Coordinates of C-alpha atoms in Angstrom, one line a residue:
X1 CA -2.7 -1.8 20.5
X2 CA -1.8 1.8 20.9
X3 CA 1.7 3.4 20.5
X4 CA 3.0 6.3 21.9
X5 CA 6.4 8.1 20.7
X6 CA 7.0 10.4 23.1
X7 CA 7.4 14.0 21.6
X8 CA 10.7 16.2 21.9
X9 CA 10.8 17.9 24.9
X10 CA 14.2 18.8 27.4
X11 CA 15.3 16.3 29.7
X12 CA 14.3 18.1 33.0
X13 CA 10.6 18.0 31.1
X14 CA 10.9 14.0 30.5
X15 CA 12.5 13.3 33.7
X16 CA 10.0 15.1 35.4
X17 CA 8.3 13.1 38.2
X18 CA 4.7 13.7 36.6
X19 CA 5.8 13.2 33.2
X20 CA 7.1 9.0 34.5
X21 CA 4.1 8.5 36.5
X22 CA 1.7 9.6 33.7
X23 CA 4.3 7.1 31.3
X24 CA 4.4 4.6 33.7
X25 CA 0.1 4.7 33.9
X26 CA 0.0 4.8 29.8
X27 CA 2.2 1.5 29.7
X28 CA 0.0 0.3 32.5
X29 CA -3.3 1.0 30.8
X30 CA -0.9 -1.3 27.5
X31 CA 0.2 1.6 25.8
X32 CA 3.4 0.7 23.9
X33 CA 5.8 3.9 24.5
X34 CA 8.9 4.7 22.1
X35 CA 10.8 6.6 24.7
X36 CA 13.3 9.5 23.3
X37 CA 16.7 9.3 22.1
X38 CA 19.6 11.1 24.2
X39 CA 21.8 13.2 22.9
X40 CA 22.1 16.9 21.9
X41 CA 18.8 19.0 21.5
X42 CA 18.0 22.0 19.7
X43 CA 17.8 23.5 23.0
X44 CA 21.5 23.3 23.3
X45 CA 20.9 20.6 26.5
X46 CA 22.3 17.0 26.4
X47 CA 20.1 14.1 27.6
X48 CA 16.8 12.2 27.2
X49 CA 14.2 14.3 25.3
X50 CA 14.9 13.8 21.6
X51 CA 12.4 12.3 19.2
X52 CA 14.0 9.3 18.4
X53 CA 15.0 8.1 15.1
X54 CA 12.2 7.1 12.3
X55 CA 13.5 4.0 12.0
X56 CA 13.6 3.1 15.4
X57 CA 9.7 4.2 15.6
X58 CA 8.8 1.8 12.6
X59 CA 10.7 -0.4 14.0
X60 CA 8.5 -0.4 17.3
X61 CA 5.5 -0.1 15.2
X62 CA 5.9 -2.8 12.8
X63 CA 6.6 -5.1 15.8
X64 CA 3.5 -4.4 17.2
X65 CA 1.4 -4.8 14.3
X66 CA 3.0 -7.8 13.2
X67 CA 2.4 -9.2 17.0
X68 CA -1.2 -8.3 16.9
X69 CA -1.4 -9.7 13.1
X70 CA -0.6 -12.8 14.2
X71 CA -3.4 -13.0 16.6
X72 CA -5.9 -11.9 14.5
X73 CA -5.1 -10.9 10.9
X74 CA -8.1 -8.5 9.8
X75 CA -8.9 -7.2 13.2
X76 CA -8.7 -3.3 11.5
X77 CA -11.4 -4.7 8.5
X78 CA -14.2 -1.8 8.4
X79 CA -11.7 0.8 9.8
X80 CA -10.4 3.6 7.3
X81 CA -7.4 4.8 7.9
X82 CA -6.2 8.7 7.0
X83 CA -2.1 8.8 7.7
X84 CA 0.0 11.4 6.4
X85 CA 3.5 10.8 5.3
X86 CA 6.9 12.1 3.5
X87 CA 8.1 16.2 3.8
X88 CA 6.2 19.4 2.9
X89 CA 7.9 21.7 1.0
X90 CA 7.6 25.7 1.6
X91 CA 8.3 27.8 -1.6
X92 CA 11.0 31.0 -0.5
X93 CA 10.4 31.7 -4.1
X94 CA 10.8 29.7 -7.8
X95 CA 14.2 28.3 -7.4
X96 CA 14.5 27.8 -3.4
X97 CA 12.4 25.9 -0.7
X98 CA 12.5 24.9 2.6
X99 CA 11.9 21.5 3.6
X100 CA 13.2 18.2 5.3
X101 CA 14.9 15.0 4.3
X102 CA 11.9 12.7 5.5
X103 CA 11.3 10.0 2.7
X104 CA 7.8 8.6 3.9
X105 CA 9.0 5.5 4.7
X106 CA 7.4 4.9 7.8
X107 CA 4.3 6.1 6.9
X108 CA 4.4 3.7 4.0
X109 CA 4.6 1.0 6.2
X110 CA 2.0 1.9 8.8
X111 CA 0.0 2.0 5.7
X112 CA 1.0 -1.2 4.4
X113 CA 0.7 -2.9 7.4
X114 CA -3.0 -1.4 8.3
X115 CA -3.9 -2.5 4.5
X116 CA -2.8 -5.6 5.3
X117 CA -5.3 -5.9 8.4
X118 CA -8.2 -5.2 6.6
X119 CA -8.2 -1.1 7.0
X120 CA -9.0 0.8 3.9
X121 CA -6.1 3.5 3.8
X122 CA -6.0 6.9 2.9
X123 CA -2.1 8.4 2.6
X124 CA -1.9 12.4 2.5
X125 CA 1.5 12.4 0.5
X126 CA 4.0 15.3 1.2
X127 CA 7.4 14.8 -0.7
X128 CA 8.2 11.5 -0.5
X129 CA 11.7 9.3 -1.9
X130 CA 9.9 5.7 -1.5
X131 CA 7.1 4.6 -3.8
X132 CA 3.8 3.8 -2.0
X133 CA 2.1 0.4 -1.6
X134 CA -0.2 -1.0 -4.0
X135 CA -3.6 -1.1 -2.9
X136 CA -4.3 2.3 -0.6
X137 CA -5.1 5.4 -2.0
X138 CA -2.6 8.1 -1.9
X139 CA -3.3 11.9 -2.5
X140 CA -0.1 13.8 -3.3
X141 CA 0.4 17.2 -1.4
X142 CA 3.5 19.7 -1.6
X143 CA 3.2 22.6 1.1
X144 CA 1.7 22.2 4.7
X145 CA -1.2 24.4 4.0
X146 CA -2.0 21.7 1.1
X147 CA -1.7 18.6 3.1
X148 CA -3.5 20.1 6.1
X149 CA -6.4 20.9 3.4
X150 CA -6.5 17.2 1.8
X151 CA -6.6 16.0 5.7
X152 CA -9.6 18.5 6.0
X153 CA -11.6 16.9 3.8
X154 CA -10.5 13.5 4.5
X155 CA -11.0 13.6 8.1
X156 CA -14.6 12.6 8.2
X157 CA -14.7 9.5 6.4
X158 CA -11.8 8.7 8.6
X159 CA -12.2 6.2 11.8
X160 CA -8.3 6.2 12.7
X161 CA -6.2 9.6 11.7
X162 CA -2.0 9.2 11.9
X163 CA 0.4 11.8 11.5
X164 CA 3.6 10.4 10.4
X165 CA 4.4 13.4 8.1
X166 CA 7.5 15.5 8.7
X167 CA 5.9 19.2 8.4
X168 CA 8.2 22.0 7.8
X169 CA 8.4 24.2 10.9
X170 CA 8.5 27.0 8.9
X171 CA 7.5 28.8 6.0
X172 CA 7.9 32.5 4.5
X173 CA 5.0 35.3 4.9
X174 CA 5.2 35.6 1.2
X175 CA 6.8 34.0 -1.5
X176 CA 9.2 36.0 -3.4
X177 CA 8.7 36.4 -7.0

């Protein structure tokens, strides 16, 4: 099963006439889609077109695993799986940073529930609040430039990449001292 949460984008972009028919021939071809939320966007325009909540995306996730795990429970056995998780941090210099409140969570569980199916899992770590299941391997990261490294040398080895980390959108030219 493949799942698609469609990204933030305005509403005249999502309610676009080629954006629903190339939705409606995803779901056709049995992609599962987490439409956007509606509400106010950074864009200042109010409608369809935000990425919805985390939780509602585990929550869409999880039920599709757990569907497909009950059908057959090690159908991901041979697969490695690379996910990243949690926040990066950007340094503005010793004392400040700019980051995000993700905790990792879903992540976590995408991980956990791929373990569970057999996968061997790789997490990429950015700040995270939740601990990590037993039994993947987790490399801890701070800064976007770090985790996109670990990813870089991860990558190969990988047969399934996720990116369920919440990278800062920004981050200063230099550091201050």
């Amino acid at each position: 099963d493949l799942i698609l949460v469609a990204p933030a984008m305005n509403t005249t972009m999502w309610q676009h006439p080629a954006t629903q028919r190339n939705i409606q021939k995803l779901r056709e071809d049995g992609v599962h889609i987490v439409e956007p939320d509606a509400g106010e966007m950074a864009c200042g325009t109010i409608g369809p077109g935000r990425l919805s909540e985390p939780e509602r995306i585990v929550a869409a996730a999880l039920q599709i695993l757990k569907h497909a795990s009950s059908q057959v429970v090690q159908d991901l056995a041979g697969e490695r799986l690379l996910i990243t998780t949690g926040a990066t941090r950007e340094e503005l210099d010793p004392v400040r940073f700019i980051s995000n409140r993700s905790s990792g969570r879903m992540g976590f569980a995408i991980a956990e529930a791929a373990r569970d199916r057999g996968a061997k899992v790789t997490a990429v770590a950015g700040i995270t609040t939740v601990e990590p299941p037993s039994g993947i391997e987790v490399m801890h990261t701070t800064s976007a430039d770090e985790m996109q490294a670990a990813v870089s040398r991860e990558i190969s080895k990988a047969s399934i990449f996720i990116g369920a980390a919440a990278v800062v959108d920004y981050r200063p030219v230099q550091r201050a001292v």
